[in-house]
Short mmCIF file of C-alpha atoms and ligand atoms in Angstrom, two decimals:
data_model
loop_
_atom_site.label_atom_id
_atom_site.label_comp_id
_atom_site.label_asym_id
_atom_site.label_seq_id
_atom_site.Cartn_x
_atom_site.Cartn_y
_atom_site.Cartn_z
CA MET A 164 -0.19 0.03 0.21
CA PRO A 165 1.47 3.53 -0.89
CA GLN A 166 1.95 6.34 1.68
CA LEU A 167 -0.80 8.79 0.52
CA ILE A 168 1.32 11.96 0.80
CA GLN A 169 4.60 11.48 -0.71
CA ARG A 170 7.69 14.04 -0.96
CA LEU A 171 8.55 15.76 -4.21
CA PRO A 172 12.10 16.16 -5.31
CA GLU A 173 13.51 19.53 -4.92
CA GLY A 174 14.70 21.26 -7.78
CA PRO A 175 13.25 22.47 -11.01
CA LEU A 176 10.62 20.12 -12.49
CA ASP A 177 7.82 20.09 -14.84
CA VAL A 178 4.35 19.41 -14.05
CA VAL A 179 2.30 17.47 -16.74
CA GLY A 180 -1.76 17.66 -17.34
CA ASP A 181 -4.24 14.81 -18.11
CA VAL A 182 -3.21 12.54 -20.75
CA HIS A 183 -6.13 10.49 -21.03
CA GLY A 184 -4.65 8.12 -23.38
CA GLU A 185 -3.19 10.50 -25.81
CA LEU A 186 0.12 8.79 -26.29
CA ASP A 187 1.33 10.43 -29.29
CA ALA A 188 0.63 14.17 -27.47
CA LEU A 189 2.63 12.22 -24.67
CA LEU A 190 5.45 11.24 -26.54
CA ALA A 191 5.71 15.09 -28.63
CA LEU A 192 5.55 16.62 -25.21
CA LEU A 193 8.23 14.51 -23.12
CA ARG A 194 10.60 15.24 -26.19
CA ARG A 195 10.15 19.11 -25.82
CA LEU A 196 10.83 18.53 -22.29
CA GLY A 197 14.30 16.69 -22.67
CA VAL A 198 13.02 13.56 -21.60
CA ASP A 199 13.98 10.16 -23.47
CA PRO A 200 12.31 6.95 -22.38
CA ASP A 201 14.68 4.83 -24.78
CA ALA A 202 17.59 5.94 -23.01
CA ARG A 203 16.03 6.44 -19.66
CA THR A 204 17.06 10.03 -19.16
CA ALA A 205 15.40 13.18 -18.36
CA GLU A 206 17.09 16.59 -17.96
CA ARG A 207 14.47 17.14 -14.66
CA PRO A 208 11.55 15.03 -13.38
CA VAL A 209 8.51 15.01 -14.65
CA VAL A 210 5.78 14.78 -12.58
CA PHE A 211 1.71 13.69 -13.41
CA VAL A 212 -1.34 15.22 -12.17
CA GLY A 213 -3.49 12.08 -12.81
CA ASP A 214 -6.28 10.91 -15.09
CA LEU A 215 -3.46 9.42 -17.57
CA ILE A 216 -5.93 7.01 -18.98
CA ASP A 217 -9.47 6.51 -20.40
CA ARG A 218 -11.12 8.01 -24.05
CA GLY A 219 -7.91 8.41 -26.36
CA PRO A 220 -6.21 5.99 -28.19
CA ASP A 221 -3.81 4.39 -25.74
CA SER A 222 -4.39 4.50 -22.39
CA VAL A 223 -2.43 1.11 -22.52
CA GLY A 224 0.51 2.65 -23.90
CA VAL A 225 0.61 5.55 -21.42
CA VAL A 226 0.48 3.58 -18.66
CA GLU A 227 3.45 1.38 -19.72
CA LEU A 228 5.45 4.52 -20.64
CA VAL A 229 4.48 6.30 -17.29
CA ALA A 230 5.37 3.26 -15.29
CA HIS A 231 8.87 2.64 -17.18
CA LEU A 232 9.87 6.51 -16.37
CA VAL A 233 8.64 6.24 -12.38
CA GLU A 234 10.32 2.96 -12.39
CA ALA A 235 13.52 4.85 -13.72
CA GLY A 236 13.50 7.20 -11.28
CA LEU A 237 12.51 9.86 -13.63
CA ALA A 238 8.81 10.98 -12.90
CA HIS A 239 6.44 10.77 -10.09
CA ALA A 240 2.67 10.55 -10.37
CA VAL A 241 -0.69 11.11 -8.41
CA VAL A 242 -4.16 9.51 -8.58
CA GLY A 243 -7.00 10.98 -10.62
CA ASN A 244 -10.62 10.06 -10.34
CA HIS A 245 -10.00 8.29 -13.69
CA GLU A 246 -7.69 5.67 -11.82
CA LEU A 247 -9.68 5.76 -8.84
CA ASN A 248 -12.62 4.53 -11.05
CA LEU A 249 -10.45 2.15 -12.61
CA LEU A 250 -9.25 0.74 -9.35
CA ALA A 251 -12.93 0.26 -7.73
CA GLY A 252 -13.84 -1.25 -10.66
CA ASP A 253 -16.86 1.45 -11.92
CA ARG A 254 -17.60 1.36 -15.29
CA LYS A 255 -17.67 4.93 -16.65
CA GLU A 256 -17.82 5.83 -20.48
CA GLY A 257 -14.65 6.08 -21.68
CA ASN A 258 -13.21 3.19 -19.72
CA GLY A 259 -13.92 -0.13 -21.67
CA TRP A 260 -10.39 -0.62 -23.36
CA PHE A 261 -9.76 -1.81 -19.37
CA GLU A 262 -12.03 -5.02 -19.53
CA GLY A 263 -12.31 -4.84 -23.48
CA ARG A 264 -15.95 -3.98 -23.01
CA THR A 265 -17.69 -3.55 -26.26
CA ASP A 266 -20.83 -1.68 -25.07
CA ASP A 267 -18.15 1.69 -24.34
CA HIS A 268 -19.61 4.35 -26.00
CA ALA A 269 -20.27 8.40 -26.43
CA GLN A 270 -23.30 10.14 -27.25
CA PHE A 271 -22.36 12.22 -30.18
CA ASP A 272 -24.35 14.79 -32.05
CA GLY A 273 -27.12 12.24 -31.05
CA GLU A 274 -25.14 8.86 -32.22
CA ARG A 275 -23.54 6.21 -30.17
CA ARG A 276 -19.86 6.46 -30.97
CA VAL A 277 -17.63 3.87 -29.97
CA PHE A 278 -14.14 4.85 -28.55
CA PRO A 279 -11.51 3.32 -30.86
CA SER A 280 -9.37 2.56 -28.07
CA ARG A 281 -6.59 -0.14 -27.76
CA VAL A 282 -7.53 -3.16 -25.38
CA ALA A 283 -5.88 -4.03 -22.72
CA THR A 284 -4.70 -7.61 -22.39
CA SER A 285 -4.82 -9.64 -19.49
CA SER A 286 -1.49 -9.52 -18.13
CA GLU A 287 -1.34 -5.79 -19.31
CA ARG A 288 -4.42 -5.54 -17.03
CA GLU A 289 -2.25 -7.09 -13.77
CA ARG A 290 0.53 -4.83 -14.83
CA ILE A 291 -1.60 -1.45 -15.11
CA ARG A 292 -3.51 -2.56 -12.11
CA ALA A 293 -0.48 -2.98 -9.99
CA PHE A 294 1.14 0.44 -10.97
CA LEU A 295 -2.08 2.29 -10.34
CA SER A 296 -2.51 1.06 -6.76
CA GLU A 297 0.65 2.29 -6.03
CA LEU A 298 0.26 5.81 -6.54
CA PRO A 299 -0.39 8.71 -3.68
CA LEU A 300 -3.09 11.33 -3.50
CA ALA A 301 -0.69 13.96 -3.04
CA LEU A 302 3.24 14.67 -3.73
CA GLU A 303 4.32 17.64 -1.97
CA ARG A 304 7.43 19.77 -0.85
CA ASP A 305 7.91 23.25 1.11
CA ASP A 306 6.99 25.12 -2.01
CA LEU A 307 4.93 23.41 -4.02
CA ARG A 308 1.99 20.76 -3.90
CA VAL A 309 0.52 18.35 -6.70
CA VAL A 310 -2.83 16.85 -6.74
CA HIS A 311 -5.73 15.75 -8.90
CA ALA A 312 -8.64 17.75 -8.59
CA SER A 313 -8.31 19.76 -5.09
CA TRP A 314 -6.36 20.42 -1.82
CA ASP A 315 -8.46 20.60 1.60
CA PRO A 316 -6.23 20.37 4.77
CA ASP A 317 -9.46 19.02 6.68
CA ALA A 318 -9.64 16.28 4.59
CA ALA A 319 -6.10 15.60 4.18
CA ALA A 320 -5.84 15.33 7.98
CA LYS A 321 -8.09 12.29 7.84
CA LEU A 322 -6.14 10.31 5.54
CA PRO A 323 -4.40 7.57 7.26
CA LEU A 324 -0.34 7.44 6.71
CA GLU A 325 -0.83 4.77 3.60
CA GLY A 326 -3.62 3.47 2.25
CA ASP A 327 -5.41 1.40 -0.60
CA VAL A 328 -7.36 4.68 -1.89
CA ALA A 329 -10.11 2.71 -3.92
CA ARG A 330 -10.95 0.95 -0.49
CA LEU A 331 -10.52 4.38 1.74
CA ALA A 332 -12.71 5.60 -1.10
CA ASP A 333 -15.44 3.11 -0.42
CA GLU A 334 -15.25 2.70 3.17
CA TRP A 335 -15.82 6.45 3.28
CA HIS A 336 -18.88 6.43 0.92
CA ARG A 337 -20.44 3.67 2.99
CA ALA A 338 -19.89 5.51 6.44
CA ILE A 339 -21.07 8.51 4.63
CA ASP A 340 -24.22 6.80 3.12
CA ALA A 341 -25.22 5.20 6.50
CA GLU A 342 -25.23 8.84 8.11
CA LEU A 343 -26.93 9.91 5.61
CA GLU A 344 -29.94 7.43 5.85
CA ALA A 345 -30.18 7.41 9.64
CA SER A 346 -30.93 11.24 8.79
CA GLY A 347 -33.48 10.47 6.60
CA LEU A 348 -32.08 12.37 3.78
CA ARG A 349 -31.42 9.90 1.73
CA ALA A 350 -35.15 8.64 1.80
CA ARG A 351 -36.07 12.05 1.03
CA ALA A 352 -33.60 12.45 -2.03
CA SER A 353 -35.29 8.97 -3.12
CA GLU A 354 -38.90 10.82 -2.58
CA GLU A 355 -37.75 13.55 -4.54
CA ARG A 356 -36.05 11.51 -7.15
CA ARG A 357 -39.58 9.35 -7.67
CA GLU A 358 -41.24 13.09 -7.65
CA PHE A 359 -39.25 13.97 -10.64
CA ALA A 360 -38.63 11.04 -13.01
CA GLY A 361 -36.79 13.09 -15.80
CA LEU A 362 -33.53 13.34 -14.26
CA ARG A 363 -32.20 11.17 -17.21
CA ASP A 364 -34.02 12.92 -19.83
CA GLN A 365 -31.76 16.30 -21.21
CA HIS A 366 -35.72 17.61 -22.61
CA CYS A 367 -37.23 17.51 -19.22
CA GLU A 368 -35.61 20.60 -17.62
CA PRO A 369 -36.29 20.44 -13.85
CA THR A 370 -39.29 22.73 -12.47
CA ARG A 371 -37.82 22.90 -8.60
CA HIS A 372 -34.74 22.48 -7.20
CA LEU A 373 -34.52 18.76 -5.40
CA ALA A 374 -32.36 19.88 -1.98
CA ALA A 375 -32.17 16.32 -0.80
CA VAL A 376 -31.00 14.89 -3.89
CA ALA A 377 -28.38 18.15 -3.94
CA ALA A 378 -27.44 17.61 0.14
CA VAL A 379 -26.41 13.71 -0.71
CA ASP A 380 -24.51 14.44 -3.81
CA CYS A 381 -22.77 17.40 -1.92
CA ALA A 382 -22.04 15.02 1.44
CA ARG A 383 -20.48 12.19 -1.00
CA GLN A 384 -17.96 14.36 -2.35
CA ARG A 385 -17.10 16.74 0.35
CA ALA A 386 -17.20 14.46 3.00
CA ASN A 387 -15.09 11.79 1.23
CA PRO A 388 -11.01 13.08 1.74
CA VAL A 389 -10.61 10.67 -1.29
CA LYS A 390 -13.29 12.00 -3.71
CA LEU A 391 -12.66 15.39 -2.34
CA ILE A 392 -8.88 15.00 -3.47
CA THR A 393 -9.34 13.33 -6.63
CA SER A 394 -12.78 15.46 -7.98
CA GLY A 395 -13.31 18.15 -5.86
CA ALA A 396 -16.15 19.38 -3.58
CA GLU A 397 -19.41 20.12 -5.04
CA VAL A 398 -21.71 22.96 -4.32
CA GLU A 399 -25.65 23.21 -4.64
CA VAL A 400 -26.74 25.59 -7.49
CA ALA A 401 -30.04 27.65 -7.37
CA GLN A 402 -32.96 26.99 -9.36
CA GLY A 403 -32.45 27.76 -12.67
CA LYS A 404 -29.07 26.86 -12.99
CA HIS A 405 -29.84 23.19 -13.03
CA PHE A 406 -27.45 21.76 -16.37
CA PHE A 407 -27.59 18.28 -17.91
CA VAL A 408 -23.97 16.80 -17.76
CA GLY A 409 -22.71 12.91 -17.84
CA GLY A 410 -26.28 11.60 -18.73
CA LYS A 411 -27.89 13.69 -15.60
CA TRP A 412 -29.70 16.75 -14.80
CA ARG A 413 -27.42 17.96 -11.85
CA PHE A 414 -28.20 20.28 -8.99
CA VAL A 415 -24.66 20.79 -7.79
CA THR A 416 -21.72 21.85 -9.48
CA ARG A 417 -18.23 21.90 -9.05
CA ASP A 418 -16.99 24.37 -5.82
CA ALA A 419 -14.14 27.36 -7.07
CA TRP A 420 -11.73 26.30 -4.13
CA TRP A 421 -9.11 27.93 -6.31
CA ARG A 422 -10.75 31.37 -4.89
CA ARG A 423 -9.77 30.85 -1.49
CA PRO A 424 -6.29 30.94 -0.12
CA VAL A 425 -3.65 28.07 -0.20
CA ASP A 426 -0.72 27.71 2.14
CA ARG A 427 1.96 27.15 -1.07
CA PRO A 428 1.68 26.95 -4.84
CA THR A 429 -0.53 23.92 -5.52
CA VAL A 430 -0.89 22.10 -9.32
CA VAL A 431 -4.15 20.61 -10.37
CA GLY A 432 -5.46 18.97 -13.67
CA HIS A 433 -8.96 18.00 -13.64
CA TYR A 434 -10.76 21.06 -15.05
CA TRP A 435 -10.19 21.58 -18.65
CA ARG A 436 -9.01 25.11 -19.55
CA ARG A 437 -8.81 25.06 -23.68
CA ARG A 438 -12.45 25.92 -24.95
CA ALA A 439 -14.27 23.84 -22.58
CA ALA A 440 -17.36 26.03 -23.17
CA ALA A 441 -17.33 25.22 -26.84
CA ILE A 442 -18.43 21.45 -25.60
CA ALA A 443 -22.13 20.75 -24.86
CA GLY A 444 -22.61 20.63 -21.36
CA LYS A 445 -19.13 20.63 -20.18
CA LEU A 446 -18.42 23.02 -17.24
CA ASP A 447 -16.02 26.28 -18.16
CA LEU A 448 -14.84 26.64 -14.95
CA TRP A 449 -11.49 27.96 -15.24
CA GLY A 450 -13.15 30.34 -18.05
CA GLU A 451 -13.17 33.40 -15.88
CA TYR A 452 -9.24 33.40 -16.10
CA GLU A 453 -6.62 34.01 -18.74
CA PRO A 454 -5.92 31.10 -20.74
CA HIS A 455 -2.81 30.92 -18.90
CA ALA A 456 -3.16 32.28 -15.65
CA TRP A 457 -2.86 31.36 -12.11
CA ALA A 458 -5.74 31.38 -9.49
CA GLY A 459 -3.90 33.04 -6.48
CA ASP A 460 -1.03 30.17 -5.94
CA VAL A 461 -3.54 27.73 -8.05
CA PHE A 462 -2.81 26.57 -11.19
CA CYS A 463 -4.79 24.48 -13.56
CA VAL A 464 -2.31 22.69 -15.90
CA ASP A 465 -5.26 20.53 -18.25
CA TYR A 466 -5.29 21.97 -21.33
CA SER A 467 -8.02 19.35 -22.70
CA VAL A 468 -6.08 17.00 -24.79
CA GLY A 469 -8.89 14.92 -23.32
CA ARG A 470 -11.27 16.19 -25.70
CA ARG A 471 -9.30 15.06 -28.85
CA PHE A 472 -11.52 11.75 -28.93
CA LEU A 473 -14.64 14.46 -29.71
CA GLU A 474 -12.44 16.05 -32.32
CA ARG A 475 -11.75 13.08 -34.09
CA PHE A 476 -15.27 12.29 -34.20
CA ARG A 477 -15.50 15.61 -35.74
CA GLY A 478 -12.96 14.08 -38.66
CA ARG A 479 -10.05 16.29 -37.33
CA ARG A 480 -6.73 14.28 -37.45
CA ARG A 481 -4.16 17.44 -36.95
CA ASP A 482 -4.34 20.98 -35.17
CA PHE A 483 -6.68 20.03 -32.55
CA ASP A 484 -7.91 22.73 -30.18
CA GLY A 485 -7.01 20.78 -27.04
CA GLY A 486 -3.40 20.09 -26.35
CA LEU A 487 -1.26 18.54 -23.62
CA ALA A 488 0.85 21.09 -21.13
CA ALA A 489 3.72 20.63 -18.70
CA LEU A 490 4.49 23.48 -15.91
CA ARG A 491 7.94 23.76 -15.45
CA PHE A 492 8.78 24.91 -12.15
CA PRO A 493 9.98 27.61 -10.50
CA GLU A 494 10.03 28.77 -14.39
CA ARG A 495 6.30 28.95 -14.45
CA ALA A 496 5.94 28.60 -17.94
CA LEU A 497 3.95 26.39 -19.95
CA VAL A 498 5.55 23.60 -22.99
CA PHE A 499 2.86 22.34 -25.02
CA ASP A 500 2.98 19.29 -27.22
CA ASP A 501 1.77 21.41 -30.29
CA ARG A 502 3.70 24.81 -29.66
CA ALA A 503 7.30 25.10 -30.31
CA ALA A 504 7.88 27.86 -27.70
CA PRO A 505 7.02 27.72 -24.16
CA VAL A 506 4.26 30.32 -22.96
CA PRO A 507 4.51 32.08 -19.66
CA THR A 508 1.95 32.02 -17.37
CA THR A 509 0.68 34.74 -15.57
CA ARG A 510 -1.01 36.25 -12.50
MN1 MN B 1707 -10.05 14.23 -13.45
#
């Protein structure tokens, strides 16, 4: 079992955003960063923010490459929500490659589109699971922290020194649900769901706020330290601000925790930064910031390479909108897989 919060190496390093199975983008970015996986050499350590996998063409190849770099002592990585889903055995859109599920598909322009992803063999599955289950939730040193989605000191204080992240997330989930059950909130949420039958129908916009449904959703994220760090907290949205995403109507949205002060520069992924608003149903939480800006001491390094699968559905094969970025630290400059020159970040 891994230690859940581990030490980042001292000195200059590069923090790479969510890769989502985009092996070609990762290879291009590593070349620009001076990493040669074959020669096992790197100019400086590489740190991955999680979500290495799902939706893209080759999650198997990405994990094998990252595992190779980690084993060679050239890279470090934290768990993202996609790795947590895989370890927990949760079947989600875009993770059918792991079990070779043939029903894995995305809804695109009203059509079912199958993900053309490399399927893992049984020995690859074993290796991938073994590697991912050893990843920590956070990496830190005095002047920098790397987590997938959010940081909360109170949640971090509840973590044991070491543990199995999927098992811990499940144990907290059960404990939270038992409390919700005892308080009657779960029963009220079920009642609301029965009254409002159209939760999974995009054309059936809710006419009122389902407060218990919202409260249950918030509690399951906020009170679960593993979920909080890998997916972020959620907050209720007002009547009229409900939105449809991931196949159901939502009464909660992601908490913009980066607007509050943090104790040190903190780098995350998880929130699509390049043209998130252009995607139906996708939240553009970082849209209020300049494209290369920090939010106080928080920087999101996910430049949406994970939407290339959508761009390919549209027939695009190059000049993608979404890119894979690395934040060079302490220089605070961005290197992209698809741009020759580094881009400075802004305050
Ligand atoms: Mn994520």
